[in-house]
Short mmCIF file of C-alpha atoms in Angstrom, two decimals:
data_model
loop_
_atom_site.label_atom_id
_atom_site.label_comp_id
_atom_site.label_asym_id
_atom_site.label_seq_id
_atom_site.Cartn_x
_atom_site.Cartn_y
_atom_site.Cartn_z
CA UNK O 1 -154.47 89.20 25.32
CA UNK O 2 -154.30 85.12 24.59
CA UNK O 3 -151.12 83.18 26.20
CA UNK O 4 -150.78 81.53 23.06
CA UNK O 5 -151.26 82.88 19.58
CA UNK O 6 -152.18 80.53 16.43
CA UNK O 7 -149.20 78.50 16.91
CA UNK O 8 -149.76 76.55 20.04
CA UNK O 9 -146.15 76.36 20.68
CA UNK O 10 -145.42 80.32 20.77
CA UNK O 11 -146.30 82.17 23.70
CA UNK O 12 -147.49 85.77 23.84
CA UNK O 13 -143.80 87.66 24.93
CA UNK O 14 -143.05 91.53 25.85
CA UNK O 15 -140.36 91.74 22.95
CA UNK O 16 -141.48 90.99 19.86
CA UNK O 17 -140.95 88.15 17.46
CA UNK O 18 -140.10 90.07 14.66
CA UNK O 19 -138.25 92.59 16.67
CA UNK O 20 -134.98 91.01 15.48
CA UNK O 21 -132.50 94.20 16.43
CA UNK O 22 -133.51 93.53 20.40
CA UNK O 23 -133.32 90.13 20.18
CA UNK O 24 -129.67 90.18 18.68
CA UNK O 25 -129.02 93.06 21.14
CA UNK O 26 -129.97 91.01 23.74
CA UNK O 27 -127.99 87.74 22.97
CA UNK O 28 -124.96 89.72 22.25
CA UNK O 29 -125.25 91.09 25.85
CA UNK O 30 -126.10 88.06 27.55
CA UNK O 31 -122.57 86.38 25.51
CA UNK O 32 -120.57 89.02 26.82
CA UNK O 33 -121.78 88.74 30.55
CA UNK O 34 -121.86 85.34 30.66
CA UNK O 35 -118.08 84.95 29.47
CA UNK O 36 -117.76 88.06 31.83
CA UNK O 37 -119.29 86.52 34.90
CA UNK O 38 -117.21 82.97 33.55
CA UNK O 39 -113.47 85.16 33.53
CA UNK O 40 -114.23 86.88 37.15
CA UNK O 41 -116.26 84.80 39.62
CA UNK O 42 -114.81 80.69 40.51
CA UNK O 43 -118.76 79.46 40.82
CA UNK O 44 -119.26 80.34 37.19
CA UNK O 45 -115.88 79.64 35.70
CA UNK O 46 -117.47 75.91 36.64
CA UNK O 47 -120.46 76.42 35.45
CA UNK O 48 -118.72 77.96 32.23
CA UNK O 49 -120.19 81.04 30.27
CA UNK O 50 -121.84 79.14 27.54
CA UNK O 51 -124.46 77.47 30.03
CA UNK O 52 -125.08 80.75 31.56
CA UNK O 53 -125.72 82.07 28.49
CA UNK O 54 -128.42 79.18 28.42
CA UNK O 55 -130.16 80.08 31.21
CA UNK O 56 -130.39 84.11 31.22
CA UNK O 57 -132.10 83.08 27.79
CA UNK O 58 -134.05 79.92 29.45
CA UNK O 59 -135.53 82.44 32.40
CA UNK O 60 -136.45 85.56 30.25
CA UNK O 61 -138.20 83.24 27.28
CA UNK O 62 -139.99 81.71 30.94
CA UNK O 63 -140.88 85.22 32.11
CA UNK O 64 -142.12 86.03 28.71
CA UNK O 65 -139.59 88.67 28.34
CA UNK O 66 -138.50 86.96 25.01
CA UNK O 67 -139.77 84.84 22.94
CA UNK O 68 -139.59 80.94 22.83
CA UNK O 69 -139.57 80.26 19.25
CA UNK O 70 -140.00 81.46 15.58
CA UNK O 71 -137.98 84.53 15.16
CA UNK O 72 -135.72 85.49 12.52
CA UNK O 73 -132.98 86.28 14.94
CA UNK O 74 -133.21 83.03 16.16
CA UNK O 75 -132.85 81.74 12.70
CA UNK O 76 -130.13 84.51 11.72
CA UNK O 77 -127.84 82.40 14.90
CA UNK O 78 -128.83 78.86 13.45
CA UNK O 79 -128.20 79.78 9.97
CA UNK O 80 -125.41 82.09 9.92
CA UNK O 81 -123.89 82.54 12.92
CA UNK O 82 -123.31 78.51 13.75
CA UNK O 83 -121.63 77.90 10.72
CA UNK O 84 -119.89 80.81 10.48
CA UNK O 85 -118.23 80.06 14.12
CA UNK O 86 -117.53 76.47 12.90
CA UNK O 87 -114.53 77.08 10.51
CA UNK O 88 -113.21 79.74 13.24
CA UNK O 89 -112.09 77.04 15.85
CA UNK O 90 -110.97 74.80 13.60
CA UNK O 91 -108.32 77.15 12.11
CA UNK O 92 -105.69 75.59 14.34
CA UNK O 93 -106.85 71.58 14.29
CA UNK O 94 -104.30 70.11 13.38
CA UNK O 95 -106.36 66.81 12.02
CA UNK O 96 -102.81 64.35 12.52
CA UNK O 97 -102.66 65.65 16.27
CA UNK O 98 -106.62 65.31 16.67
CA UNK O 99 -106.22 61.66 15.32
CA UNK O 100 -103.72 60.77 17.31
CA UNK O 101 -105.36 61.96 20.72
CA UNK O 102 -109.31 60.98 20.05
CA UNK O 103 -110.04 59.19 16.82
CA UNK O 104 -111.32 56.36 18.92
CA UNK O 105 -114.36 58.94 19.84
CA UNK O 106 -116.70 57.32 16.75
CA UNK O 107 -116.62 53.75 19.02
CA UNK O 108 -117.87 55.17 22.01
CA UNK O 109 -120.41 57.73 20.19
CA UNK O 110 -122.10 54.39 18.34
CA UNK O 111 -122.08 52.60 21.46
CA UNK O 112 -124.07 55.88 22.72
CA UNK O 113 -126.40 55.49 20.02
CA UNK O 114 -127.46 51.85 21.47
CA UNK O 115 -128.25 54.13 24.63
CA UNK O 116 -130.82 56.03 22.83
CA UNK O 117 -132.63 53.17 21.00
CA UNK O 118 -132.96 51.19 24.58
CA UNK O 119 -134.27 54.75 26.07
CA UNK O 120 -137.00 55.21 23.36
CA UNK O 121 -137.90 51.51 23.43
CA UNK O 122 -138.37 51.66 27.31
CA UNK O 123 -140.25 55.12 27.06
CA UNK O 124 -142.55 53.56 24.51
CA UNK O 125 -143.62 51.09 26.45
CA UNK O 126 -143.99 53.13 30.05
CA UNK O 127 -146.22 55.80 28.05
CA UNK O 128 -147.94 54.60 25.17
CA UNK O 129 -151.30 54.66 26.62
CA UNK O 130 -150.53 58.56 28.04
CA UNK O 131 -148.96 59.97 24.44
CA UNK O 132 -150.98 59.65 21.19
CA UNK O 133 -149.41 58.25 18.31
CA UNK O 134 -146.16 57.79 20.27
CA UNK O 135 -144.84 55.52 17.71
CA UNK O 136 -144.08 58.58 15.75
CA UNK O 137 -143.18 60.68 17.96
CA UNK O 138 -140.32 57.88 18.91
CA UNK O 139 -139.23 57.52 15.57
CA UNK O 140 -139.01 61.35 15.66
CA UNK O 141 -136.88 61.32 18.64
CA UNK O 142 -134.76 58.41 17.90
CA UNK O 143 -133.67 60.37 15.30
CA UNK O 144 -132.77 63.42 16.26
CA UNK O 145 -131.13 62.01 19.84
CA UNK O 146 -129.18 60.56 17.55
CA UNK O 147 -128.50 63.46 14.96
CA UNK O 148 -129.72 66.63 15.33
CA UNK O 149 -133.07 68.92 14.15
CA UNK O 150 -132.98 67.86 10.28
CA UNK O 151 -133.34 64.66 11.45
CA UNK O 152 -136.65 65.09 13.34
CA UNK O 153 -137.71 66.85 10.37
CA UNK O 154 -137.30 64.35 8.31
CA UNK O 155 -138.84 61.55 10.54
CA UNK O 156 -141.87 63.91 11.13
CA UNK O 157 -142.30 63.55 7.18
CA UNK O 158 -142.05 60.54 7.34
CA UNK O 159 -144.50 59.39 10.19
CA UNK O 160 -146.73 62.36 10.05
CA UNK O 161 -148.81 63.28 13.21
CA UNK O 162 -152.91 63.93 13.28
CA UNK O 163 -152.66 66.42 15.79
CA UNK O 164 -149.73 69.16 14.60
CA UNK O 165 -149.18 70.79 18.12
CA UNK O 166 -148.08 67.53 19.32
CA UNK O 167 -145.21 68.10 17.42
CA UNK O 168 -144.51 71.39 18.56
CA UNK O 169 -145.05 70.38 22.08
CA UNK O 170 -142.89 67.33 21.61
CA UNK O 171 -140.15 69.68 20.40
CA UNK O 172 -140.98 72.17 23.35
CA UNK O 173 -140.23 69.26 25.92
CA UNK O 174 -136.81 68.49 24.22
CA UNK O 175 -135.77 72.00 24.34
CA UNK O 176 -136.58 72.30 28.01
CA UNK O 177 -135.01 69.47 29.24
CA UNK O 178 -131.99 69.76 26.59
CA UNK O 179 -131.11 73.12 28.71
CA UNK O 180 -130.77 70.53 32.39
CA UNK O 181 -128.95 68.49 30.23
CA UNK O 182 -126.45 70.36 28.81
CA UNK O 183 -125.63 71.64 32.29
CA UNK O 184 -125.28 68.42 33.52
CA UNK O 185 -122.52 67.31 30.72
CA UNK O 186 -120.25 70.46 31.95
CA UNK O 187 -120.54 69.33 35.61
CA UNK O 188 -120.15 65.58 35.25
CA UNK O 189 -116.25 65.76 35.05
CA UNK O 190 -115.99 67.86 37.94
CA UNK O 191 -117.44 65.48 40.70
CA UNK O 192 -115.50 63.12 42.30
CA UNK O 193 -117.37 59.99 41.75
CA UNK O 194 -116.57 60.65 37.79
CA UNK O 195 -113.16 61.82 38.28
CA UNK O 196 -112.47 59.10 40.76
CA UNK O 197 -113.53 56.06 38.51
CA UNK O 198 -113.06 57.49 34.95
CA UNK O 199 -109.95 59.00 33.38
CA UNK O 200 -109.78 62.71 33.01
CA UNK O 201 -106.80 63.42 30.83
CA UNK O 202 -108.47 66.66 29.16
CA UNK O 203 -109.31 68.34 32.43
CA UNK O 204 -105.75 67.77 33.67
CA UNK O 205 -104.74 69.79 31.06
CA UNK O 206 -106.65 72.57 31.73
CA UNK O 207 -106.08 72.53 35.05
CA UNK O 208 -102.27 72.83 34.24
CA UNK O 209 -103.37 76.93 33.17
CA UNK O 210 -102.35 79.21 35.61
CA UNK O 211 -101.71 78.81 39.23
CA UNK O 212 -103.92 77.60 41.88
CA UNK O 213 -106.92 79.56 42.99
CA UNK O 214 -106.93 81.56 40.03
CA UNK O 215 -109.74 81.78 37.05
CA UNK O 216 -108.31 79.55 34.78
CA UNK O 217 -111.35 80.86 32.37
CA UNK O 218 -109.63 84.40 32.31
CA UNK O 219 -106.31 82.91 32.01
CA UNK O 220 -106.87 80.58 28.86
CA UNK O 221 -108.23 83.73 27.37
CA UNK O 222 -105.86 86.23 28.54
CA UNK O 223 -105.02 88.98 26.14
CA UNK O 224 -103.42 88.23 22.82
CA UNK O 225 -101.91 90.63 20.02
CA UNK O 226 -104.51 90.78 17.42
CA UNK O 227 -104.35 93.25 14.50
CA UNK O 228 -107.31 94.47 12.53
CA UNK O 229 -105.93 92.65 9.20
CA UNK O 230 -106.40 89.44 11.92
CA UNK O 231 -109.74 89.74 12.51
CA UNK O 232 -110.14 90.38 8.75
CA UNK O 233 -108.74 86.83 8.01
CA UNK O 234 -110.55 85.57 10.27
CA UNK O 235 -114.33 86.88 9.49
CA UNK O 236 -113.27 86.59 5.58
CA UNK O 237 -112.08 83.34 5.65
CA UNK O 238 -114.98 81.89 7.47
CA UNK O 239 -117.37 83.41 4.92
CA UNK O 240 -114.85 81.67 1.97
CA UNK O 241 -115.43 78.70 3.79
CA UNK O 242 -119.00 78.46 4.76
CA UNK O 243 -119.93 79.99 0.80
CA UNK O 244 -117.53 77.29 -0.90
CA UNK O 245 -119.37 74.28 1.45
CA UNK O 246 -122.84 75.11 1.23
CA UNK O 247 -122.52 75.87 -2.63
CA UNK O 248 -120.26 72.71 -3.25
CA UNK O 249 -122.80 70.51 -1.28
CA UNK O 250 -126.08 71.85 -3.22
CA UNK O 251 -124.35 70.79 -6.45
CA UNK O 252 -123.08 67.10 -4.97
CA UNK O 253 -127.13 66.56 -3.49
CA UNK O 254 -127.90 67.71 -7.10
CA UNK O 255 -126.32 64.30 -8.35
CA UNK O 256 -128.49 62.24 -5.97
CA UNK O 257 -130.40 59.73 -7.82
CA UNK O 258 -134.38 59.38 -6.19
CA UNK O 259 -136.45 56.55 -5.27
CA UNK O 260 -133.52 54.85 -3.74
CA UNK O 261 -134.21 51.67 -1.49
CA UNK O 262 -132.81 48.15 -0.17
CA UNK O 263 -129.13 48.34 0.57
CA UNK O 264 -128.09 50.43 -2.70
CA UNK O 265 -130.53 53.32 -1.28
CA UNK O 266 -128.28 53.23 1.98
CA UNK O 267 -125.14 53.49 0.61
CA UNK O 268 -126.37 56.05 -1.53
CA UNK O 269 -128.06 58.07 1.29
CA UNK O 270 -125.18 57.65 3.17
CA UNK O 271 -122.75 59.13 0.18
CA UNK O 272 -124.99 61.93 -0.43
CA UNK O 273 -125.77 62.71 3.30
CA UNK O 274 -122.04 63.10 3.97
CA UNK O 275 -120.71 64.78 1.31
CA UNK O 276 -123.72 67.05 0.62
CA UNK O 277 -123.55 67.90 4.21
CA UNK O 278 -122.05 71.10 4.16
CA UNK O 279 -120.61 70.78 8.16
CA UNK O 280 -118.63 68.29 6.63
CA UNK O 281 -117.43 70.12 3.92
CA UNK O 282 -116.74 73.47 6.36
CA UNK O 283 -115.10 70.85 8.80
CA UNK O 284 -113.35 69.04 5.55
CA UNK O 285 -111.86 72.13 4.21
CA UNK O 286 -111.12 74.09 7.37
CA UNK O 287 -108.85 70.86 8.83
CA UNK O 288 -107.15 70.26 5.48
CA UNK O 289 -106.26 74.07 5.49
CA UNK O 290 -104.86 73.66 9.39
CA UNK O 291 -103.23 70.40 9.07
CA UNK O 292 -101.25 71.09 5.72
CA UNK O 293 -100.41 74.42 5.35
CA UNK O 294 -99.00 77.03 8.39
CA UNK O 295 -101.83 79.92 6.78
CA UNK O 296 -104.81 79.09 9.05
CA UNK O 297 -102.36 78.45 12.15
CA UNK O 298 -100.59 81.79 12.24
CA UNK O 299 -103.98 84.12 12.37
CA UNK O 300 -104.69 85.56 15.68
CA UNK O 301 -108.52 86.07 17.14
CA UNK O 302 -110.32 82.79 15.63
CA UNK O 303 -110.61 81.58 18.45
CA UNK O 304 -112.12 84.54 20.50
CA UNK O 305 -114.21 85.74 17.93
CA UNK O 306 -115.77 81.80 17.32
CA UNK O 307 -116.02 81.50 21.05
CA UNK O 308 -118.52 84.35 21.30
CA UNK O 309 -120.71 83.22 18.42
CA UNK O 310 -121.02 80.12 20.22
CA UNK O 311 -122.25 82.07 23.43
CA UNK O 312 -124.47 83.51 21.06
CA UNK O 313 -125.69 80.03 20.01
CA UNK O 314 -126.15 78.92 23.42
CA UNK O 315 -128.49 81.85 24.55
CA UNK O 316 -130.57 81.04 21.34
CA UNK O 317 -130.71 76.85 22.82
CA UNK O 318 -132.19 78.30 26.53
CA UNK O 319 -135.31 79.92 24.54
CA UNK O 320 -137.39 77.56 23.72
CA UNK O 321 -137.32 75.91 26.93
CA UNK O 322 -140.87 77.01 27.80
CA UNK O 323 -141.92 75.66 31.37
CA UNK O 324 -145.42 76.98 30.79
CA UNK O 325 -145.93 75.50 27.51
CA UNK O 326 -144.71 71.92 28.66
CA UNK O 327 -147.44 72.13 32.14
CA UNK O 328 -150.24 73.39 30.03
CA UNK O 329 -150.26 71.06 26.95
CA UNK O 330 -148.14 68.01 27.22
CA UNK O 331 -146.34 67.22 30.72
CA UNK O 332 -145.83 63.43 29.34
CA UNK O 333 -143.83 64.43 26.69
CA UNK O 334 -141.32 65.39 29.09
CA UNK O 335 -141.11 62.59 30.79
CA UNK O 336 -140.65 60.80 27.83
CA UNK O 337 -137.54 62.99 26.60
CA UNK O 338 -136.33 62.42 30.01
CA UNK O 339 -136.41 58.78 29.80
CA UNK O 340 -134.70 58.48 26.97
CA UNK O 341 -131.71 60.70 27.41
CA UNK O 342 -130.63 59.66 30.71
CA UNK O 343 -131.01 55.91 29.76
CA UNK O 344 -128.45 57.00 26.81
CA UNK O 345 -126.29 58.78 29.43
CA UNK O 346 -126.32 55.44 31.75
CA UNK O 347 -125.58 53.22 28.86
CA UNK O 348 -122.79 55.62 27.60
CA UNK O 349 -120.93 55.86 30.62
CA UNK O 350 -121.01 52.18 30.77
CA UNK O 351 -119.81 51.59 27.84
CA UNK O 352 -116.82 54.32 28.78
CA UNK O 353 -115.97 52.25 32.05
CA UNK O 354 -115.92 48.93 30.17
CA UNK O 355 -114.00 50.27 27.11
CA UNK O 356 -111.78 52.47 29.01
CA UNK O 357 -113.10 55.76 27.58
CA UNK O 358 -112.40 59.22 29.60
CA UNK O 359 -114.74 60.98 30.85
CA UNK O 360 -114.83 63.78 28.41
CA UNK O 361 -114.95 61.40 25.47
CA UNK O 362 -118.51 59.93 27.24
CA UNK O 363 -119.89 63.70 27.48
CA UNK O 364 -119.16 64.09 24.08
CA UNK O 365 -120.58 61.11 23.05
CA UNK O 366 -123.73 61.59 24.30
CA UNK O 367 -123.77 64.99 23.27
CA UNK O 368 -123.07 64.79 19.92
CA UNK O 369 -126.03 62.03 19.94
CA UNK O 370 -128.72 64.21 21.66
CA UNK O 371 -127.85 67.83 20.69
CA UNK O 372 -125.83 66.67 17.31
CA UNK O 373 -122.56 67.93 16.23
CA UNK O 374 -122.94 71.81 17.09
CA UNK O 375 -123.73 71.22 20.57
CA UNK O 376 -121.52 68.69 21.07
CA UNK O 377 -118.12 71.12 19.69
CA UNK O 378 -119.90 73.65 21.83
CA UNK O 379 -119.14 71.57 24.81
CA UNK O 380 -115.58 71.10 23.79
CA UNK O 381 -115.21 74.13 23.58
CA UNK O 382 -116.71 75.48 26.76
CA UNK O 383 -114.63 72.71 29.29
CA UNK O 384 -111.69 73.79 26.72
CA UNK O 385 -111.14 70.15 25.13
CA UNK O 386 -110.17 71.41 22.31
CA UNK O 387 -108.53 68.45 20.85
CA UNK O 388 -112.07 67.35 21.34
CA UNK O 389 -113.88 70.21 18.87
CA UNK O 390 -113.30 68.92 15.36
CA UNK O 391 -113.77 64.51 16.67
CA UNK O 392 -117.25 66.11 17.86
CA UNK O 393 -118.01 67.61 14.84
CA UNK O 394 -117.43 64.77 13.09
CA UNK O 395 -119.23 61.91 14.75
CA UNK O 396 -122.15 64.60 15.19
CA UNK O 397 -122.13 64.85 11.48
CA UNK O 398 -122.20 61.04 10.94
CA UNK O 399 -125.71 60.87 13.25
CA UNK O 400 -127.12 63.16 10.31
CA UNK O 401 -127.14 60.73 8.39
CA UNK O 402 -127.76 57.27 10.66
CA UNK O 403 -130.15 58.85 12.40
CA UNK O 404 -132.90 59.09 9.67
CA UNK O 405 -131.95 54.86 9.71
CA UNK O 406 -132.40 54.67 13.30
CA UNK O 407 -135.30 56.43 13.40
CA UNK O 408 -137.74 54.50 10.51
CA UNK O 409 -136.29 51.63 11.61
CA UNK O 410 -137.35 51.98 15.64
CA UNK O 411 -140.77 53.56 14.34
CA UNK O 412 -141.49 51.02 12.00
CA UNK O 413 -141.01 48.08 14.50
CA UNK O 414 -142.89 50.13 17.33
CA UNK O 415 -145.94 50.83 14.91
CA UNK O 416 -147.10 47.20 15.46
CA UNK O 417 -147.63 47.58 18.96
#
């Protein structure tokens, strides 16, 4: 038996690969223990279910128990089961409400983005002698701490690497440290330095639920009358959605005219990118439907039924965070993911104190510039901003497409050094 098989970024697990009914089976369970363990115990109503979720995942991928990475269950969750959840909880976003409380959410998110370009310019230079052909591998990063996955694919087209596995290690390193991160965003508005020097208007909502020393977790999703035509609408509806988006944004990236450079090729990349983006579209759609019309607002069980999938969607994120893979082939590489996200969270959250941003308006910022817009509504979602959800999605969605920018443009200089 080898610890690693041909791809140097998959290690040998007990389950499977392509055992995709245990995997699922195993996800499912961990969602429903973790929101469980969230709605009955105080220590992990803070930590909140969808971080659990994380780490079950992160220690049995560790353990070898599972595996870290190329599995069509994990693919099933990123390609159906994200967007999917996506339309659910926006069925009641109300988009005049939303723009009223957090519009201002793009400002702070690019003033984030600054955050990430200083990080990978200071990593650069700490490590470029320890990392080969870190150039790329920044221009990689810059993009998708700025975006999200389709950006790093797209920068790892466009600086291509020598040595493949870096890439795979590279990606390995983000994963692992993405799980410490993620943790950290949920805790940050619960400690006192935060609360005491930043406003916290969307926790003092939530902590308006129930009375004190109960699980406000169990309370905010206490028992509701839902019928069967309910979840109907609500499983229906999404698939209306998600078909309609994805088919609608094929045919608008069919228009896109190639070879496009200078300033024209922005504007057109940036046209294309947005409206062939078919998160926008689902988001699009979905909030038109909830602020005009009463027909989205008055079905019951969206929001449960979207909250699980994004348990699910957590577990999946705690996989690939291999400690073993990052010791054996490419400790550096996280140090250099390290470096750059917390010099984006240090830069965001002084750009929040400056600016007068809340707390939970910096988390979200940062997220949706390291884990892009999925991760970012997830948060929302778990700390219960949900005035938060559909802003995150949004400014998530614009790094799609100002990430690839960031990213040739940061590689590009770098490459001369």
């Amino acid at each position: 038996m080898t610890l690693f098989t041909n791809d140097p970024t998959q290690l040998w697990s007990l389950i499977k690969p392509d055992n995709t009914l245990v995997l699922l089976t195993i996800l499912c369970v961990i969602a429903a223990v973790s929101i469980w363990l969230e709605q009955t115990y105080s220590w992990a109503g803070k930590i909140t279910g969808c971080i659990l979720a994380l780490a079950f995942t992160m220690l049995l991928s560790n353990f070898r128990i599972i595996p870290a990475y190329d599995t069509p269950a994990y693919d099933l969750v990123w390609g159906w089961v994200v967007p999917l959840a996506i339309p659910m909880l926006l069925f009641k976003a109300d988009l005049r409400k939303v723009w009223k409380e957090s519009g201002k959410l793009i400002v702070i998110y690019l003033l984030s983005g600054i955050g990430t370009i200083l990080g990978a310019f200071i990593a650069f230079f700490l490590l470029k002698n320890l990392i080969p052909e870190l150039y790329k591998l920044t221009a990689m990063m810059v993009g998708t701490y700025t975006g999200g996955s389709m950006n790093l694919v797209a920068m790892s087209d466009a600086f291509p690497l020598s040595d493949k596995s870096l890439l795979g290690s590279a990606v390995v390193a983000d994963n692992l440290f993405m799980g410490i991160y993620f943790v950290s965003l949920t805790i940050i508005p619960t400690l006192k330095f935060f609360r005491k020097h930043y406003s916290h208007p969307y926790e003092d909502e939530m902590e308006k639920f129930g009375k004190e020393g109960e699980n406000k977790a169990a309370q905010f999703w206490a028992k509701k009358d839902i019928s069967l035509l309910d979840v109907a609408k609500v499983v229906s509806i999404a698939f209306v959605i998600l078909a309609i988006s994805t088919e609608l944004g094929n045919y608008i990236s069919g228009f896109k005219p190639e070879n496009t450079t200078g300033l024209g090729g922005f504007f057109v990349n940036l046209f294309f990118g947005l409206l062939g983006s078919k998160y926008l579209l689902m988001t699009t759609i979905t909030v038109i439907l909830a602020t005009y019309t009463k027909f989205l607002r008055n079905v019951s069980g969206a929001d449960e039924i979207g909250t699980f999938l994004i348990h699910i969607f957590f577990g999946v994120i705690g996989a690939p965070a291999s400690l073993e893979i990052i010791l054996k082939k490419a400790p550096w590489l996280l140090v250099f993911c390290v470096i750059i996200v917390v010099i984006n969270m240090i830069i965001t959250f002084i750009f929040a104190k400056l600016f007068r941003f809340s707390v939970e308006e910096a988390c979200i910022a940062s997220n949706a510039n390291i884990g892009g817009p999925t991760t970012a509504a997830a948060l929302a979602i778990a700390r219960g901003w949900n005035q938060l959800v559909v802003p995150a999605m949004l400014v998530g969605i614009l790094g799609y497409v100002i990430g690839n920018y960031y990213g040739l443009i940061v590689g590009n200089i770098l490459k001369a050094f």
